[in-house]
Short mmCIF file of C-alpha atoms and ligand atoms in Angstrom, two decimals:
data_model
loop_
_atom_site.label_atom_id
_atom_site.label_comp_id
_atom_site.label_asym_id
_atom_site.label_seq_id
_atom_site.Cartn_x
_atom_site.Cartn_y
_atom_site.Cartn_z
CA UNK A 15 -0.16 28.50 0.36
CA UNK A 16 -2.56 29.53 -2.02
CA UNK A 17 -6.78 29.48 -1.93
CA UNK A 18 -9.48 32.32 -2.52
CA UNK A 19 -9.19 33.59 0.81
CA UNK A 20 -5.79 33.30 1.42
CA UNK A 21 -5.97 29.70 3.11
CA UNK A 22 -4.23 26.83 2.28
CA UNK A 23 -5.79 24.16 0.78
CA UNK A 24 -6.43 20.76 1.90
CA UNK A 25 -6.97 17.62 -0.30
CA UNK A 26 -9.10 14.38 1.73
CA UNK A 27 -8.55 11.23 -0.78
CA UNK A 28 -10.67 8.61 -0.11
CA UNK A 29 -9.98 5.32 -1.95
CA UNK A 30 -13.51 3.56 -1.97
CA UNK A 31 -14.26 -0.33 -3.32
CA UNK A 32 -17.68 -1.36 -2.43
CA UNK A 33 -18.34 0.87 0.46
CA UNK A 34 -22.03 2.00 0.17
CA UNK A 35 -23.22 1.12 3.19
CA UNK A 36 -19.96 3.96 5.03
CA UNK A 37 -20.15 6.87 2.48
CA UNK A 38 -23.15 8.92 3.65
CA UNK A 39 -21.79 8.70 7.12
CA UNK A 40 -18.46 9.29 6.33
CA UNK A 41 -19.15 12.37 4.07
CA UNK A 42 -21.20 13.66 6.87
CA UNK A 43 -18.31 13.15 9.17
CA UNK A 44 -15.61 14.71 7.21
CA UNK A 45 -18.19 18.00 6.18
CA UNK A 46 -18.56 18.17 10.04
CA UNK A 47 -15.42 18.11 11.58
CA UNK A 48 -14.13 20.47 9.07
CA UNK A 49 -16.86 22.75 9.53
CA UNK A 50 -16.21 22.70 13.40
CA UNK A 51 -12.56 23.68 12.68
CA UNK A 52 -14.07 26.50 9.90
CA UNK A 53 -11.68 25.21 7.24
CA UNK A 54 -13.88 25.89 4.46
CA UNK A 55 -10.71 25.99 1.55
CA UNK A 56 -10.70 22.22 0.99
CA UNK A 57 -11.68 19.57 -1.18
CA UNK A 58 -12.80 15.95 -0.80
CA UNK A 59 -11.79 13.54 -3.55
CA UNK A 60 -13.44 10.12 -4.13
CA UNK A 61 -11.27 7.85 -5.87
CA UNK A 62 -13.91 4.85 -6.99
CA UNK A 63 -11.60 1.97 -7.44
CA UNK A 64 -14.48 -0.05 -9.79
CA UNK A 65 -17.13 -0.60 -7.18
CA UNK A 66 -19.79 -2.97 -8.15
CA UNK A 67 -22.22 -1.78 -5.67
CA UNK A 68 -23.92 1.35 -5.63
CA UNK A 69 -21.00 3.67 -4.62
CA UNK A 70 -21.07 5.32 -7.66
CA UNK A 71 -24.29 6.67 -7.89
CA UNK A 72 -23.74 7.72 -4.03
CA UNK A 73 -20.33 9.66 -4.64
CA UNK A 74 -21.55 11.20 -7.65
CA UNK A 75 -24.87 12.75 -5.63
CA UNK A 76 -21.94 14.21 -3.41
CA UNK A 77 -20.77 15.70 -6.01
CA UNK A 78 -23.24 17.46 -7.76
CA UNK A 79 -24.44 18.93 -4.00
CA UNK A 80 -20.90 20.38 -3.33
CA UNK A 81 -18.63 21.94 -5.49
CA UNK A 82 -15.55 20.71 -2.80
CA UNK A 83 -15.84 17.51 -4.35
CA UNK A 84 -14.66 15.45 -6.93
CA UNK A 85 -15.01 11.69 -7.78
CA UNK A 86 -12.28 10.27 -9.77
CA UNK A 87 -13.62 7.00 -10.88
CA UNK A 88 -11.48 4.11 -12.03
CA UNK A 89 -12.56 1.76 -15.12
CA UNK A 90 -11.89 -0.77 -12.80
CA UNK A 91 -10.78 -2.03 -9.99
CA UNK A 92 -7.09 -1.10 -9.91
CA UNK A 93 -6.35 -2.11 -5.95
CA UNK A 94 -5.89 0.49 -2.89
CA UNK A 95 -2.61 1.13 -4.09
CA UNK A 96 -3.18 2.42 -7.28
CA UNK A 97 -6.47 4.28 -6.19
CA UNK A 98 -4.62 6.35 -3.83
CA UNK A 99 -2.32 7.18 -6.46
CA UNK A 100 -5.03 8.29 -8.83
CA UNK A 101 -6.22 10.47 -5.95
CA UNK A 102 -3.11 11.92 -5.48
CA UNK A 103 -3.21 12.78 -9.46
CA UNK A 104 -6.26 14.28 -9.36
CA UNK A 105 -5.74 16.39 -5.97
CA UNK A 106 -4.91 19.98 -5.80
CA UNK A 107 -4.19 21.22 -2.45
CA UNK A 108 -1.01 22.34 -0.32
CA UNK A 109 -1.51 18.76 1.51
CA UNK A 110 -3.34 15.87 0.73
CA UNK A 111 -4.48 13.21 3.23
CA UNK A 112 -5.09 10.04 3.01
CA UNK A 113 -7.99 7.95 4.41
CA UNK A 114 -9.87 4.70 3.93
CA UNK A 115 -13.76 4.79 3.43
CA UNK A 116 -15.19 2.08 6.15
CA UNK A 117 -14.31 4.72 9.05
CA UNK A 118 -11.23 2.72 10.99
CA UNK A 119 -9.87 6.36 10.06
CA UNK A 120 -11.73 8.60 11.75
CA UNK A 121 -12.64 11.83 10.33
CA UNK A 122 -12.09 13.46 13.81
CA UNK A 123 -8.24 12.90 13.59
CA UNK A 124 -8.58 15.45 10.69
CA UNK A 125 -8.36 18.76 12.38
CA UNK A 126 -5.26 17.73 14.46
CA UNK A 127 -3.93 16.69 11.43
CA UNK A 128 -3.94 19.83 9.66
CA UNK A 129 -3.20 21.19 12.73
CA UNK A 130 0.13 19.87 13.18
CA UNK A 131 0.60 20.53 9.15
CA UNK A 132 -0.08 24.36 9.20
CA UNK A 133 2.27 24.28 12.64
CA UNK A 134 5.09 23.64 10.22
CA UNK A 135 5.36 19.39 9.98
CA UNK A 136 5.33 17.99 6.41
CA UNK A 137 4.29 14.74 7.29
CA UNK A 138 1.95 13.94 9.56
CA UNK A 139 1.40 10.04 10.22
CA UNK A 140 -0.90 7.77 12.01
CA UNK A 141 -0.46 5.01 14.29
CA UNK A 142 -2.99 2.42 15.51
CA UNK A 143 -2.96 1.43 19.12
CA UNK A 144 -5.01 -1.28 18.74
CA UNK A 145 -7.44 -2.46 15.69
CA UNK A 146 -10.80 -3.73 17.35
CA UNK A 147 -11.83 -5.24 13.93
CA UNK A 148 -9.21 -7.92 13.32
CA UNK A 149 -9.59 -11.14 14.11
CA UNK A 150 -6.82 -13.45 15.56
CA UNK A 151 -6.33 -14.72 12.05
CA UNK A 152 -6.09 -11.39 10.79
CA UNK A 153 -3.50 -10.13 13.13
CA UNK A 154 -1.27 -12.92 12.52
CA UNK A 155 -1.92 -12.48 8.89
CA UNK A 156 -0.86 -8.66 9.32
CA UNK A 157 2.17 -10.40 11.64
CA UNK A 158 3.56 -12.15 8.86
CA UNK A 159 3.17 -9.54 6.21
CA UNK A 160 5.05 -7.10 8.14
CA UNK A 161 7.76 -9.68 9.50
CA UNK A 162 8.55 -11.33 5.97
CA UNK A 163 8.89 -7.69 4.39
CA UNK A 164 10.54 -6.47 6.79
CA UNK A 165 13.57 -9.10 6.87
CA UNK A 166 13.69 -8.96 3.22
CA UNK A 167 13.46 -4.86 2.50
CA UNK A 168 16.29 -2.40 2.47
CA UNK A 169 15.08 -0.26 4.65
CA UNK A 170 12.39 -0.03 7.80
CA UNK A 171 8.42 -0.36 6.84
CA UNK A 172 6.53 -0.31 10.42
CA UNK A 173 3.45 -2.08 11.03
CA UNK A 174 0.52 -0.27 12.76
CA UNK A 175 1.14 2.83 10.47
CA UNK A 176 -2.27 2.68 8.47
CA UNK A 177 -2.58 4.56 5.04
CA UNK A 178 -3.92 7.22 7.48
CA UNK A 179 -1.61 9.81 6.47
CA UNK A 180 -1.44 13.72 5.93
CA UNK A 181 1.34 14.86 2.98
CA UNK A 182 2.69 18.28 2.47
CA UNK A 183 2.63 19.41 -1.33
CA UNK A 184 6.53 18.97 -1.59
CA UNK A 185 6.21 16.13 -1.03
CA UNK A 186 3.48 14.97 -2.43
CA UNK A 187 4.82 15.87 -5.97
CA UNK A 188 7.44 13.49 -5.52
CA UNK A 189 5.46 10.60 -4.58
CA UNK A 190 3.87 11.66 -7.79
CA UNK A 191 6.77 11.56 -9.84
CA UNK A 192 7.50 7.49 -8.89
CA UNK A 193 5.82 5.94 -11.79
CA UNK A 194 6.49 2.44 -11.01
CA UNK A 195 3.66 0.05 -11.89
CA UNK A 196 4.07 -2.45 -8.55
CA UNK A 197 3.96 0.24 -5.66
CA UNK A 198 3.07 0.45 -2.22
CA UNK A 199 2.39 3.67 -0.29
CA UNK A 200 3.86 3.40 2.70
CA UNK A 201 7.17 2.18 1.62
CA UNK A 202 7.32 5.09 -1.29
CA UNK A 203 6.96 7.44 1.97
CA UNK A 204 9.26 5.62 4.24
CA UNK A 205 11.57 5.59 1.18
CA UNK A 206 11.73 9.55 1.28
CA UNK A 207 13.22 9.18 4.74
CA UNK A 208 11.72 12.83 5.98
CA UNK A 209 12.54 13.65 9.51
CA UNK A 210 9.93 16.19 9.45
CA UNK A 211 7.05 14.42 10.68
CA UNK A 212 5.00 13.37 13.71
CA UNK A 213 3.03 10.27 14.88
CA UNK A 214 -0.26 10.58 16.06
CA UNK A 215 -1.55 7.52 17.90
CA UNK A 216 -5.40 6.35 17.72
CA UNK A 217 -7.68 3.51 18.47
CA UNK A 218 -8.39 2.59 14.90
CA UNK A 219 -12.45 1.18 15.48
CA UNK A 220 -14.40 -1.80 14.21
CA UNK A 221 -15.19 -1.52 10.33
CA UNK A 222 -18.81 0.86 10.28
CA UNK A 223 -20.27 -1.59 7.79
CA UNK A 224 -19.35 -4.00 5.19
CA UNK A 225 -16.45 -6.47 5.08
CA UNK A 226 -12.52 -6.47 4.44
CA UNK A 227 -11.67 -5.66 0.80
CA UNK A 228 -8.14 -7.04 1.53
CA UNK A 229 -8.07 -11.06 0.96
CA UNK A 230 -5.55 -13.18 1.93
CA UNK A 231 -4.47 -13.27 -2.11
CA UNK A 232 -4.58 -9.39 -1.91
CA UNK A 233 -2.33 -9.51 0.91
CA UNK A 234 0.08 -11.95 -0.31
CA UNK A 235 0.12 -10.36 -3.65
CA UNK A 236 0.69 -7.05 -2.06
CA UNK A 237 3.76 -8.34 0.45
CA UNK A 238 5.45 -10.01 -3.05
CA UNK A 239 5.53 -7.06 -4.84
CA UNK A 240 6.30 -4.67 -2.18
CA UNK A 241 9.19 -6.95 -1.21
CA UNK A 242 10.65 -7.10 -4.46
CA UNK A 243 9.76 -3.34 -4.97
CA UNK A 244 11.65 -2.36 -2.37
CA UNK A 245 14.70 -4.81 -2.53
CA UNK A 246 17.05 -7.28 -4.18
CA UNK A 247 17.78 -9.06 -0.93
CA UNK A 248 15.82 -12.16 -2.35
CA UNK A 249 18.13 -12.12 -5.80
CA UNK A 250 20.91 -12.66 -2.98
CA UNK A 251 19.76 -15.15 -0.94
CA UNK A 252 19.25 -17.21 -3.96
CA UNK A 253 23.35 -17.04 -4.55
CA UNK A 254 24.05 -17.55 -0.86
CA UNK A 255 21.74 -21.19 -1.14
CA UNK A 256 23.34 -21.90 -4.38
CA UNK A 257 26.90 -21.30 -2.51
CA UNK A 258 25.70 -23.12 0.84
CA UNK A 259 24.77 -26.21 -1.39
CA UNK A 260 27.86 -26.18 -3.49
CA UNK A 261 29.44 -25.90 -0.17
CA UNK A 262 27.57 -29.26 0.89
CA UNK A 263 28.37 -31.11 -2.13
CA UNK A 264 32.15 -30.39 -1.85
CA UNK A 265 32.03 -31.74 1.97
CA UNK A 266 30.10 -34.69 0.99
CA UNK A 267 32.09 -35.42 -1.55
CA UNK A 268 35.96 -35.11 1.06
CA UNK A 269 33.22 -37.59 2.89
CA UNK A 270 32.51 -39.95 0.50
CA UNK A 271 36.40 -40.28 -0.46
CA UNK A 272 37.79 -40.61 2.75
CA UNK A 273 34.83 -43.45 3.47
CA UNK A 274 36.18 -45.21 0.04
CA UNK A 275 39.61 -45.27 0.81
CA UNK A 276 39.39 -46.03 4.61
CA UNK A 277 36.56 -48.18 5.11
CA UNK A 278 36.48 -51.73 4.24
CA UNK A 279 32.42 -51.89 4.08
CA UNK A 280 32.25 -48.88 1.71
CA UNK A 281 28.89 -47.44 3.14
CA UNK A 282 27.63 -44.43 0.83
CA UNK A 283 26.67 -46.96 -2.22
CA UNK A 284 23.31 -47.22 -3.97
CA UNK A 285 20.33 -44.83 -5.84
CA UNK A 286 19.71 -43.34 -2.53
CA UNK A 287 21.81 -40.70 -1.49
CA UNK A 288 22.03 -40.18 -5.66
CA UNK A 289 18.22 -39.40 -5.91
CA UNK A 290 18.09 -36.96 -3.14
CA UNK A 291 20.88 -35.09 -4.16
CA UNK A 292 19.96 -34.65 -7.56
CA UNK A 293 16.17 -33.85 -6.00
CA UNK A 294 17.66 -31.09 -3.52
CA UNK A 295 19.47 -29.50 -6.47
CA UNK A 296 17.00 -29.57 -8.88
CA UNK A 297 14.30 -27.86 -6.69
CA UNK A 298 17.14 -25.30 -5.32
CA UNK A 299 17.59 -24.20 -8.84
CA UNK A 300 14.11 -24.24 -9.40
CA UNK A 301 13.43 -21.84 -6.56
CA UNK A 302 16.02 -19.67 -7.67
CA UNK A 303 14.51 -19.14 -11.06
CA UNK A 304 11.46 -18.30 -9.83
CA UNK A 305 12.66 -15.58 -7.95
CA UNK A 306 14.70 -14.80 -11.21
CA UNK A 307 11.79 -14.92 -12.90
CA UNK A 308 9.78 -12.70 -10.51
CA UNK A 309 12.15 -10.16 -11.06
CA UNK A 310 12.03 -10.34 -14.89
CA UNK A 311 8.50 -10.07 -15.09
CA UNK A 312 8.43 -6.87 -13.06
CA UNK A 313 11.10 -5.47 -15.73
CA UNK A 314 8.33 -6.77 -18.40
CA UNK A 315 5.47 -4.87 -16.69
CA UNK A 316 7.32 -1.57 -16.32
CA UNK A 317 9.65 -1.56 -19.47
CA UNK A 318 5.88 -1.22 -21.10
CA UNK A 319 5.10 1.40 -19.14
CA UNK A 320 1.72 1.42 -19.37
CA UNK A 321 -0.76 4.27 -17.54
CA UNK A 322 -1.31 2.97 -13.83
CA UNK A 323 -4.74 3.20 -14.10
CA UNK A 324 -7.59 4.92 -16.48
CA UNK A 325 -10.04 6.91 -14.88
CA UNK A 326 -12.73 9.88 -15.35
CA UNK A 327 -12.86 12.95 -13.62
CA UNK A 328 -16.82 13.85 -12.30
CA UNK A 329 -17.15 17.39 -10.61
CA UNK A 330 -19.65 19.75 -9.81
CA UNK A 331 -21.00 21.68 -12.50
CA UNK A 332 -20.62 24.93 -10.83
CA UNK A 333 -17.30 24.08 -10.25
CA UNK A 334 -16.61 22.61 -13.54
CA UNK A 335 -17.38 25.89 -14.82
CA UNK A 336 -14.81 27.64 -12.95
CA UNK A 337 -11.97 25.20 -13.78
CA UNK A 338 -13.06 25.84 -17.92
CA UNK A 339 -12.35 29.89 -17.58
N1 UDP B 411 -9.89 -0.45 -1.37
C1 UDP B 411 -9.74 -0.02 -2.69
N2 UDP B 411 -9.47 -0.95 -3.67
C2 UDP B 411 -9.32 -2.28 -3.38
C3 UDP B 411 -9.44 -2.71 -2.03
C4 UDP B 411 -9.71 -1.75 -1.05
O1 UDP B 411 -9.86 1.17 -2.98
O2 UDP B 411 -9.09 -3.05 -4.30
C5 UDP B 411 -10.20 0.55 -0.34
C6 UDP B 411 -11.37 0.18 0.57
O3 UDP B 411 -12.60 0.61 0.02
C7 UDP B 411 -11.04 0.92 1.85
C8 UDP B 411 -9.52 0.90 1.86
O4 UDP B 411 -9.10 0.64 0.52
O5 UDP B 411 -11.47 2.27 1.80
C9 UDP B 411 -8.96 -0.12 2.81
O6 UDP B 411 -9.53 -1.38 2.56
P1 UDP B 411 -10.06 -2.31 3.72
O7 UDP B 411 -10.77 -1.52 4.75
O8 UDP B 411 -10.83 -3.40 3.08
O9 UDP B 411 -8.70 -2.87 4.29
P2 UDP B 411 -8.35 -3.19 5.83
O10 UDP B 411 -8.78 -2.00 6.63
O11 UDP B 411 -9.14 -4.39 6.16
O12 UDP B 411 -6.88 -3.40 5.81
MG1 MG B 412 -10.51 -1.09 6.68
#
């Protein structure tokens, strides 16, 4: 616990991609409820993840009005995952939480929150009851994501637990330590396996304004990596097709045989049965090095361990002045 006046600090990262039309209201929101709860010993860092709208220029006026915050802004745009990592980077205080800019995480969950945290709980998660934004499409989307990753990982990652998430500093700093390029979030946390933690349950509300910065590529892109992030399962199920089919063949085969030798009218002749055979194997091992190959390319990407992400650190210049002493 550190902080001039004794209290602990607490980091707000907010990973923002084209959200000008939420970030006056959601600054307001965040100054207020904090205000309300007199937590003045905090700070509120923007990460911009390469907005090509005005969100910039709108973060940066925050900035140079308070000294509490700090825009990190990407080059680029990196993806949620990597944004919130680069927040994470940047942040300084004894817990950081998490939050997304279009206000389905309200900013007056944050004093129960801290609440709970300075009560003793290292983690402090969220769960949504219901998400009044989605659309049918979108919830089966969601469905699917969760249902295919979860068959395949090695361990648990729930659906309904938003990004929405307080972290104490222990904890934090070993998030920060896992340097791998293809990450998600959620499943680095789940990964730590804390039993510290509590669930808080809210009604996550309608977008305030703009649309969904997650496509369905996004999404699919996102379940494929955390899958094979998180496990080798699909390395396995190749080998268990590749023994099912050899499996097959060797039946067939007793099949075939016994047909020859018993049956006058020898049935199993022609191109036929030939040409699908040769078909189903082909594309089986085709499959199969794909996923190989999925693999391998991941061991590309992080054997050149590249930064994550590039970014630029703005802050207030009274502040600024401080951090130089
Ligand atoms: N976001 C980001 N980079 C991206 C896509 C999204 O930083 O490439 C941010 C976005 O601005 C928002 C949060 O991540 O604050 C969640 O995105 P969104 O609300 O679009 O996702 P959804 O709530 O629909 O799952
Ligand atoms: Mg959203």
């Amino acid at each position: 616990m550190s902080g001039p006046a004794g209290i602990s600090k607490v980091s707000i990262v907010v990973s923002v991609y084209n959200e000008q039309d939420n970030l006056e209201e959601l600054n307001k929101r965040i100054a207020k409820v904090l205000k309300e709860i007199n937590h003045s010993n905090y700070e509120l860092v923007y990460v911009n993840d390469g907005s090509t709208d005005n969100s910039f220029s709108i973060i940066k006026s925050f900035v140079e009005e308070d000294e509490r915050i700090k825009l990190v802004n990407l080059y680029r745009n990196f993806g949620h995952e990597i944004a919130m990592t680069a927040g994470l980077d940047y942040a300084t205080g004894d817990c950081i939480i998490f939050m997304d800019a279009d206000l389905q995480h309200p900013p007056e969950l944050l004093p129960q929150m801290v609440q709970k945290w300075k009560a003793g709980t290292d983690i402090v998660l969220t769960r949504r009851t219901d998400n009044l934004d989605v659309s049918w499409f979108g919830r089966m989307k969601s469905k699917m994501f969760y249902k295919v990753l979860n068959a395949l990982s090695d361990f648990p990652i729930p659906s309904q637990f938003p990004d929405f998430r307080l972290i104490d500093r222990k904890y934090a700093d070993v998030v920060k330590n896992m340097k791998e390029n293809n990450r998600m979030f959620r499943g680095l946390i789940s990964w730590l396996g804390v039993k510290n933690q509590v669930i808080m349950d809210f009604e996550a509300p309608p977008r305030f304004a703009g649309k969904s910065k997650y496509s369905t590529r996004k999404l699919l892109s996102l379940a494929v990596n955390s899958i094979i992030s998180f496990s080798i399962k699909p390395l396995r199920v190749a080998s268990y097709i590749g023994i099912i089919a050899a499996f097959a063949s060797i039946i067939l085969g007793i099949i075939f045989t016994i047909d020859f030798l018993t049956s006058k009218t020898y049935q199993f002749t022609g191109y036929g049965t030939t040409i699908i055979m040769v078909i189903f194997i082909g594309s089986v091992q085709l499959i199969v090095l794909g996923i190989i190959g999925e693999y391998l390319g991941r061991i590309h990407m992080e054997v050149k361990n590249r930064p994550l992400y590039m970014a630029e650190l703005f802050l207030n210049e009274a502040s600024a002045k401080i951090q130089k002493k």
